[in-house]
Structures are given as C-alpha cells and as structure tokens.
Amino acid sequence: MNARTAGPVLVVGTGLLGASVGLGLRYEGVDVLLADASPAALDLAVDYGAGRRPRHGDDPALVVVAVPPDQIADTVAKALAHHPRALVTDVGSVKQRPLEGLRALGADLSRYLGSHPLAGRERGGPISARADLFFGRPWVITPHELTTPDQIRVLEDLILDLEGTPVRLTPEEHDESVAVISHVPQLVASLMAARLADAPAAAVGIAGQGVRDLTRIASSSPELWVQILGANAGAVVPVLDALAADLDGLRDALREQDRPGARRTVAEVLAAGNTGVARLPGKHGQDWRFASLIVLIDDRPGQLAALLTEIGEIGINLEDLRLEHSPRAPIGIVEVVVVPEVRDRLERELTERGWRIAG
C-alpha cells in the first residue's frame, strides 16, 4: 500500500463515520488509533479491525473527531490541547457552530480544520462501518482565516486515501449547501413517512419504489437529527419557508382547479422538479451521460440473477440498477442504467435472448 496519509491517525468516536475512517485507513496500511467514550463501542470497533487502542508514547499526526454534533467543539478543543503537534479535523455535518464554539473556548484554531464527508447509511454504529463508505463521495474541507495550504493538503491526502472527492467551501457555504441537499430532504422524508403511520394497510401493501426512495432516509436517528437541525437552523429555516410557500400555492391550485392559472401552477411545480433533478450529478439525477432500460422479469427465484449474468455475458457494464416489485404482482420491474451508446445494443441482445422490455 502507498498511503498518502502519514500515521498514526487518532480517530475519536467509533460510530459509523469514525469506524469507517479507521477501516479505510487500515486497508491502506495506516496506523490507526481509536478512542471512544463508550468502552463497548471501542471494543467492537477494535474487534472489527478499525484500529487499535492507543499506547504510551503514541504521537498522532492527525486527529479525526467523529462524535455527535453537541460534543464536537469540546472534543476538538481537548484533542488540540492533548496533541500539540497534530492537525485536528472533525467530520460533523454542520461547520459554523463548531468553529464558533472553539472560538468561545479559546482553542488553538491554527491547528483545526473542519471537514464533512457527504456519506452515510441509515444505520449507525461501528457494526455498520465500511472501508468503502466514502468511495466517490464528496468530502468538504472548510478552511478558515488561519488555515494553511499544507493543512489543506493533509486533509486532501486523507480524503484521497479513503477514495473520496475533496471539495473546498467556506463554513457558511457548506452549511447553506447541506441545508438544501441534506437537512431539509431529511425533514421531507420524515414528514412523508409519518403519513404512512396511519395509512390504511391496503395502501402500505401496494407501496412501490417511489415511496421507498422518497422515505428511505426517514429511518435515521431522531436524536442525532435533532442536534444537526438545531445547529444549522439558520440555514434550514429559509429553505423550509420557501418549501412551505410552494406547498401552499400547490394546495390552493389543487383545491380550486377551475380557477384561472391553477393547472399552470401545478405544471410549473412539476417542471421545476424536472429542472432540479436534472442538475444532480452522477447516476441518480437525469444526467445525459446515462440511459435506462426497463426489463420485466417473472416473480420467481433466480430471475434477477439470470438477467445480471446475461448482461455480463453481453459485455455491458451496469452504471446503476433499480428494482421495483409490489406484493402479489406476477412480475418485477428492473430499471437498468447504462451509458447511452450501449443502450440500443443491450435492448436488442436482451430481446433476442427472450427478455421482455417495457415500452
């Protein structure tokens, strides 16, 4: 292994993010030290191979703080005091509040540089950690007035070793950005999922992939999200205000559909959604770099595996795959995502092999 990151690296907090940092760095051969206020969580992370317990004489070059939002400022301040040669970063999802807290504590900001990987899972804890959690994911670095180019390079090396993508934003830009792309979507998912709590059993029974996609993140920890949303309320509230205004207009238009302009209001909301999703990068937006093909498969064991095997035999690489199936339906729907130049060939060859293509 040829890691860019010089160890040892101390990871404080062995939840999902901290343990995943440890696993990823250990895979690259970096010496990782682990610390956690919970002995049980620390024992589990060590057993999983995310790192080792510190020994006398260990002198970390980098400290990664991965604790809940309300503990970040105090934990970073302690790390700065206990490790006077180390650069200290945190991976919290809000950046202005910890920086303000450190200033209030009189901490040495010349060795602190905040960061935030845009990666996670619905489940937390070291048992959910993955060495590849950050693969291809943006990881924001938030320099402040005392940050040096060398410190930025240290964090960029860490991110590249973990196969993430470094991005630089100010703390203010970061918090405004995550309000739109993470924090408000969490609330929207939770609000929609809450409607399912009292929905008729028949409705829940026919739920398809659309509602599953929309509500996937609603299973996230309420305790954690109360902290995150409270710390970033200043950026979240304006987005909620705009969303509430749009909902009011849409509700009024649907309530009075014969009113002049009502249908246009509904159409404009839907069109704006098309425009927004088209801006999302990568595979899950409507990016021109990808095309999809809908394949209908029988509801019996082995069909999905057979489809994937035959796509492999054809020699076409899948960029993404989405599966939808409702209870008691005789077929499943598989959306296969590929680069546009191979879509027609894939459709032709799958048809020749007896697969049913929708549309």
Coordinates of C-alpha atoms in Angstrom, one line a residue:
M1 CA 0.0 0.0 0.0
N2 CA 1.2 3.5 -0.7
A3 CA -0.9 5.7 1.5
R4 CA -0.6 9.5 1.3
T5 CA -1.6 9.9 4.9
A6 CA 1.2 9.8 7.5
G7 CA 0.2 7.9 10.7
P8 CA -0.5 7.4 13.3
V9 CA -4.0 8.8 12.9
L10 CA -6.2 9.1 16.0
V11 CA -9.9 8.7 15.4
V12 CA -12.1 9.9 18.3
G13 CA -15.5 8.4 18.1
T14 CA -16.1 4.9 16.7
G15 CA -19.6 5.2 15.2
L16 CA -20.4 4.7 11.6
L17 CA -18.1 7.5 10.2
G18 CA -15.2 7.1 12.7
A19 CA -15.0 3.4 12.3
S20 CA -15.3 3.7 8.5
V21 CA -12.4 6.1 8.5
G22 CA -10.4 3.6 10.6
L23 CA -11.3 0.7 8.3
G24 CA -10.4 2.6 5.2
L25 CA -7.1 3.8 6.5
R26 CA -6.1 0.4 7.9
Y27 CA -6.8 -1.0 4.5
E28 CA -4.2 1.4 3.1
G29 CA -1.7 0.3 5.8
V30 CA -2.0 3.4 8.0
D31 CA -1.6 3.0 11.8
V32 CA -5.0 4.0 13.3
L33 CA -5.6 4.7 17.0
L34 CA -9.1 4.6 18.3
A35 CA -10.8 6.4 21.2
D36 CA -14.4 6.4 22.4
A37 CA -16.3 7.4 25.5
S38 CA -18.2 4.1 25.2
P39 CA -15.9 1.1 26.1
A40 CA -18.4 -1.2 24.3
A41 CA -18.3 0.8 21.1
L42 CA -14.5 0.9 21.3
D43 CA -14.2 -2.8 21.9
L44 CA -16.4 -3.5 18.9
A45 CA -14.5 -1.2 16.6
V46 CA -11.2 -2.7 17.6
D47 CA -12.6 -6.2 17.0
Y48 CA -13.8 -5.1 13.6
G49 CA -10.3 -4.1 12.7
A50 CA -10.9 -0.3 12.5
G51 CA -7.7 0.4 14.5
R52 CA -6.0 -0.2 17.9
R53 CA -6.1 1.3 21.4
P54 CA -3.5 4.0 22.0
R55 CA -0.3 3.1 23.8
H56 CA 2.1 5.2 25.8
G57 CA 4.2 7.3 23.5
D58 CA 1.8 7.4 20.6
D59 CA 2.1 10.8 18.9
P60 CA -0.7 11.2 16.2
A61 CA 0.0 13.5 13.3
L62 CA -3.7 13.8 12.6
V63 CA -6.8 13.6 14.8
V64 CA -10.2 12.9 13.3
V65 CA -13.1 13.8 15.6
A66 CA -16.3 11.8 14.8
V67 CA -18.6 12.5 17.7
P68 CA -22.2 13.8 17.9
P69 CA -22.7 17.5 16.9
D70 CA -23.2 18.7 20.5
Q71 CA -19.8 17.2 21.5
I72 CA -17.7 18.4 18.6
A73 CA -16.3 21.7 20.0
D74 CA -15.4 20.3 23.4
T75 CA -13.8 17.2 21.9
V76 CA -11.8 19.1 19.3
A77 CA -10.6 21.5 22.0
K78 CA -9.4 18.6 24.1
A79 CA -7.7 17.0 21.2
L80 CA -5.9 20.3 20.3
A81 CA -4.7 20.5 23.9
H82 CA -3.6 16.9 24.3
H83 CA -1.9 16.6 21.0
P84 CA 0.0 19.8 20.4
R85 CA 1.7 18.6 17.2
A86 CA -1.4 17.2 15.5
L87 CA -3.8 18.7 13.0
V88 CA -7.3 18.2 14.2
T89 CA -10.4 17.8 11.9
D90 CA -14.0 16.8 12.6
V91 CA -16.5 15.1 10.3
G92 CA -19.6 16.8 11.6
S93 CA -22.4 17.8 9.2
V94 CA -22.5 21.4 10.4
K95 CA -19.4 23.6 10.3
Q96 CA -20.1 27.1 11.6
R97 CA -21.4 26.1 15.0
P98 CA -18.2 24.1 16.0
L99 CA -16.0 26.9 14.7
E100 CA -17.9 29.4 16.8
G101 CA -17.7 27.1 19.8
L102 CA -14.0 26.6 19.5
R103 CA -13.5 30.4 19.3
A104 CA -15.6 30.8 22.5
L105 CA -13.4 28.2 24.2
G106 CA -10.2 30.0 23.2
A107 CA -8.9 26.9 21.4
D108 CA -5.9 27.0 19.1
L109 CA -7.6 27.4 15.7
S110 CA -4.3 27.4 13.9
R111 CA -4.3 23.5 14.1
Y112 CA -8.1 23.0 13.4
L113 CA -9.6 22.4 10.0
G114 CA -13.2 21.3 9.7
S115 CA -14.4 18.8 7.1
H116 CA -17.5 16.8 6.3
P117 CA -17.8 13.6 4.2
L118 CA -21.2 13.5 2.4
A119 CA -21.6 9.8 3.1
G120 CA -23.5 7.7 5.5
R121 CA -26.1 4.9 6.0
E122 CA -29.5 4.7 7.6
R123 CA -27.9 2.6 10.4
G124 CA -25.2 3.8 12.7
G125 CA -22.6 2.3 15.0
P126 CA -19.3 0.5 14.3
I127 CA -21.2 -2.6 13.2
S128 CA -22.4 -0.7 10.1
A129 CA -19.0 0.7 9.2
R130 CA -17.5 0.1 5.8
A131 CA -14.0 0.7 4.4
D132 CA -15.5 1.9 1.1
L133 CA -18.1 4.2 2.7
F134 CA -16.5 7.3 1.2
F135 CA -15.8 5.9 -2.3
G136 CA -16.6 8.5 -4.9
R137 CA -18.4 10.7 -2.3
P138 CA -17.8 14.5 -1.9
W139 CA -15.8 15.3 1.2
V140 CA -16.0 19.0 2.0
I141 CA -13.0 20.9 3.6
T142 CA -13.9 24.2 5.2
P143 CA -10.9 26.5 5.6
H144 CA -11.0 29.5 7.9
E145 CA -8.7 32.5 8.3
L146 CA -5.9 30.6 10.0
T147 CA -5.8 27.6 7.6
T148 CA -2.6 26.9 5.7
P149 CA -2.1 25.3 2.3
D150 CA -0.2 22.4 3.9
Q151 CA -3.1 21.7 6.3
I152 CA -5.5 21.5 3.3
R153 CA -3.1 19.1 1.6
V154 CA -3.0 16.8 4.7
L155 CA -6.8 16.5 4.6
E156 CA -6.9 16.1 0.8
D157 CA -4.4 13.2 1.2
L158 CA -6.7 11.6 3.9
I159 CA -9.7 12.0 1.6
L160 CA -8.0 10.6 -1.4
D161 CA -6.7 7.6 0.6
L162 CA -10.3 6.9 1.5
E163 CA -11.3 7.3 -2.2
G164 CA -13.4 10.4 -1.6
T165 CA -13.5 13.6 -3.6
P166 CA -12.2 16.7 -1.9
V167 CA -14.3 19.9 -2.2
R168 CA -13.5 23.3 -0.6
L169 CA -16.2 25.5 0.7
T170 CA -16.3 28.2 3.4
P171 CA -18.1 27.1 6.6
E172 CA -21.0 29.3 5.6
E173 CA -21.2 27.9 2.1
H174 CA -21.1 24.4 3.5
D175 CA -24.0 24.9 5.9
E176 CA -26.2 26.6 3.4
S177 CA -25.5 23.8 0.9
V178 CA -26.2 20.9 3.2
A179 CA -29.5 22.6 4.3
V180 CA -30.7 22.2 0.7
I181 CA -29.2 18.9 -0.2
S182 CA -29.3 17.0 3.1
H183 CA -31.1 18.6 6.1
V184 CA -34.4 19.7 4.5
P185 CA -34.6 16.4 2.5
Q186 CA -34.3 14.6 5.8
L187 CA -37.3 16.5 7.1
V188 CA -39.3 16.0 3.9
A189 CA -38.6 12.2 4.0
S190 CA -39.7 12.1 7.7
L191 CA -42.8 14.1 7.1
M192 CA -43.9 11.9 4.2
A193 CA -43.0 8.7 6.1
A194 CA -45.1 9.9 9.1
R195 CA -48.1 9.9 6.8
L196 CA -47.6 6.2 6.4
A197 CA -48.0 5.6 10.1
D198 CA -51.8 5.9 9.9
A199 CA -52.3 5.0 6.3
P200 CA -54.6 2.0 5.5
A201 CA -52.9 -1.4 5.4
A202 CA -54.1 -1.7 1.8
A203 CA -52.2 1.5 0.8
V204 CA -49.0 0.4 2.5
G205 CA -49.3 -3.1 1.0
I206 CA -49.0 -1.7 -2.6
A207 CA -46.2 0.7 -1.9
G208 CA -43.7 0.7 -4.7
Q209 CA -40.2 2.0 -5.3
G210 CA -41.2 5.7 -5.5
V211 CA -42.4 6.0 -1.9
R212 CA -39.5 3.8 -0.8
D213 CA -37.0 6.1 -2.5
L214 CA -38.6 9.2 -1.0
T215 CA -38.7 7.8 2.6
R216 CA -35.5 5.8 2.7
I217 CA -33.7 8.2 5.0
A218 CA -36.6 8.6 7.3
S219 CA -35.3 5.7 9.4
S220 CA -32.3 7.9 10.6
S221 CA -31.8 8.6 14.3
P222 CA -34.1 11.3 15.7
E223 CA -31.6 12.0 18.5
L224 CA -28.8 12.8 16.0
W225 CA -31.0 14.8 13.7
V226 CA -32.4 17.0 16.4
Q227 CA -28.8 18.1 17.1
I228 CA -28.0 18.6 13.4
L229 CA -31.1 20.6 12.6
G230 CA -30.7 22.7 15.8
A231 CA -27.1 23.5 14.9
N232 CA -28.0 24.5 11.3
A233 CA -31.4 26.1 11.9
G234 CA -30.3 29.4 10.5
A235 CA -29.7 27.8 7.1
V236 CA -32.6 25.3 7.2
V237 CA -35.5 27.7 8.1
P238 CA -35.3 29.8 4.9
V239 CA -35.4 26.6 2.8
L240 CA -38.4 25.4 4.8
D241 CA -40.1 28.8 4.3
A242 CA -39.7 28.6 0.5
L243 CA -40.9 25.0 0.5
A244 CA -43.9 25.9 2.6
A245 CA -44.8 28.7 0.2
D246 CA -44.6 26.3 -2.7
L247 CA -46.8 23.8 -0.9
D248 CA -49.4 26.5 -0.1
G249 CA -49.6 27.5 -3.7
L250 CA -49.9 23.9 -4.9
R251 CA -52.5 23.0 -2.3
D252 CA -54.6 26.1 -3.3
A253 CA -54.3 25.3 -7.0
L254 CA -55.5 21.7 -6.5
R255 CA -58.3 22.8 -4.2
E256 CA -59.6 25.2 -6.9
Q257 CA -58.7 23.5 -10.1
D258 CA -61.1 25.6 -12.2
R259 CA -59.5 28.8 -11.1
P260 CA -57.6 30.5 -13.9
G261 CA -54.0 29.6 -13.8
A262 CA -54.4 26.7 -11.3
R263 CA -53.3 24.0 -13.7
R264 CA -50.4 26.1 -14.8
T265 CA -49.3 26.4 -11.2
V266 CA -49.3 22.6 -10.8
A267 CA -47.4 22.2 -14.1
E268 CA -44.8 24.7 -13.1
V269 CA -44.1 22.9 -9.8
L270 CA -43.6 19.6 -11.7
A271 CA -41.5 21.3 -14.4
A272 CA -39.3 22.9 -11.7
G273 CA -38.8 19.5 -10.2
N274 CA -37.6 18.2 -13.6
T275 CA -35.1 21.1 -13.8
G276 CA -33.8 20.5 -10.3
V277 CA -33.3 16.7 -10.6
A278 CA -31.5 17.2 -13.9
R279 CA -28.9 19.2 -12.1
L280 CA -28.0 16.3 -9.8
P281 CA -24.6 14.9 -10.7
G282 CA -23.9 11.2 -11.3
K283 CA -26.2 8.3 -11.8
H284 CA -29.2 9.3 -9.7
G285 CA -30.0 12.5 -11.5
Q286 CA -31.3 12.7 -15.0
D287 CA -27.7 13.1 -16.3
W288 CA -27.3 13.0 -20.0
R289 CA -24.4 10.6 -19.6
F290 CA -26.7 7.7 -18.6
A291 CA -29.7 6.0 -20.3
S292 CA -32.1 3.4 -18.8
L293 CA -33.9 0.3 -20.0
I294 CA -36.9 -1.3 -18.3
V295 CA -36.8 -5.1 -18.2
L296 CA -39.8 -7.1 -16.9
I297 CA -38.9 -10.3 -15.0
D298 CA -41.0 -13.1 -13.7
D299 CA -41.6 -13.3 -10.0
R300 CA -39.8 -16.5 -9.3
P301 CA -36.4 -17.3 -7.8
G302 CA -33.3 -16.8 -9.9
Q303 CA -34.7 -14.4 -12.5
L304 CA -32.8 -11.3 -11.3
A305 CA -29.5 -13.2 -11.1
A306 CA -30.1 -14.7 -14.6
L307 CA -30.7 -11.2 -16.0
L308 CA -27.5 -9.8 -14.4
T309 CA -25.5 -12.8 -15.6
E310 CA -26.7 -12.4 -19.2
I311 CA -25.9 -8.6 -19.2
G312 CA -22.4 -9.6 -18.1
E313 CA -22.1 -12.1 -20.9
I314 CA -23.2 -9.5 -23.4
G315 CA -20.2 -7.4 -22.1
I316 CA -22.0 -4.3 -20.9
N317 CA -21.2 -2.5 -17.7
L318 CA -24.1 -1.5 -15.4
E319 CA -24.0 2.0 -14.1
D320 CA -26.9 1.5 -11.8
L321 CA -29.9 -0.8 -11.2
R322 CA -33.3 -0.2 -9.5
L323 CA -35.7 -2.9 -8.7
E324 CA -39.5 -2.5 -8.1
H325 CA -41.9 -5.2 -7.1
S326 CA -45.3 -5.0 -5.4
P327 CA -46.8 -7.9 -3.3
R328 CA -48.8 -10.4 -5.4
A329 CA -47.7 -8.9 -8.7
P330 CA -46.6 -11.6 -11.2
I331 CA -43.6 -9.6 -12.5
G332 CA -40.8 -7.5 -11.2
I333 CA -39.6 -4.3 -12.9
V334 CA -35.9 -3.8 -13.3
E335 CA -34.5 -0.4 -14.4
V336 CA -31.1 -1.0 -15.9
V337 CA -28.9 2.1 -16.2
V338 CA -26.1 2.2 -18.8
V339 CA -24.1 4.7 -20.8
P340 CA -26.3 5.9 -23.8
E341 CA -24.1 4.5 -26.6
V342 CA -24.7 0.8 -25.5
R343 CA -28.4 1.1 -24.6
D344 CA -29.8 0.1 -28.0
R345 CA -27.4 -2.9 -28.3
L346 CA -28.4 -4.0 -24.8
E347 CA -32.1 -3.8 -25.7
R348 CA -31.6 -5.8 -28.9
E349 CA -29.5 -8.5 -27.3
L350 CA -31.7 -8.9 -24.3
T351 CA -34.8 -9.2 -26.6
E352 CA -33.0 -11.8 -28.7
R353 CA -32.4 -13.8 -25.5
G354 CA -36.1 -13.7 -24.6
W355 CA -36.3 -10.9 -22.1
R356 CA -39.3 -8.6 -22.1
I357 CA -38.5 -4.9 -22.5
A358 CA -41.1 -2.4 -21.4
G359 CA -42.1 0.4 -23.8

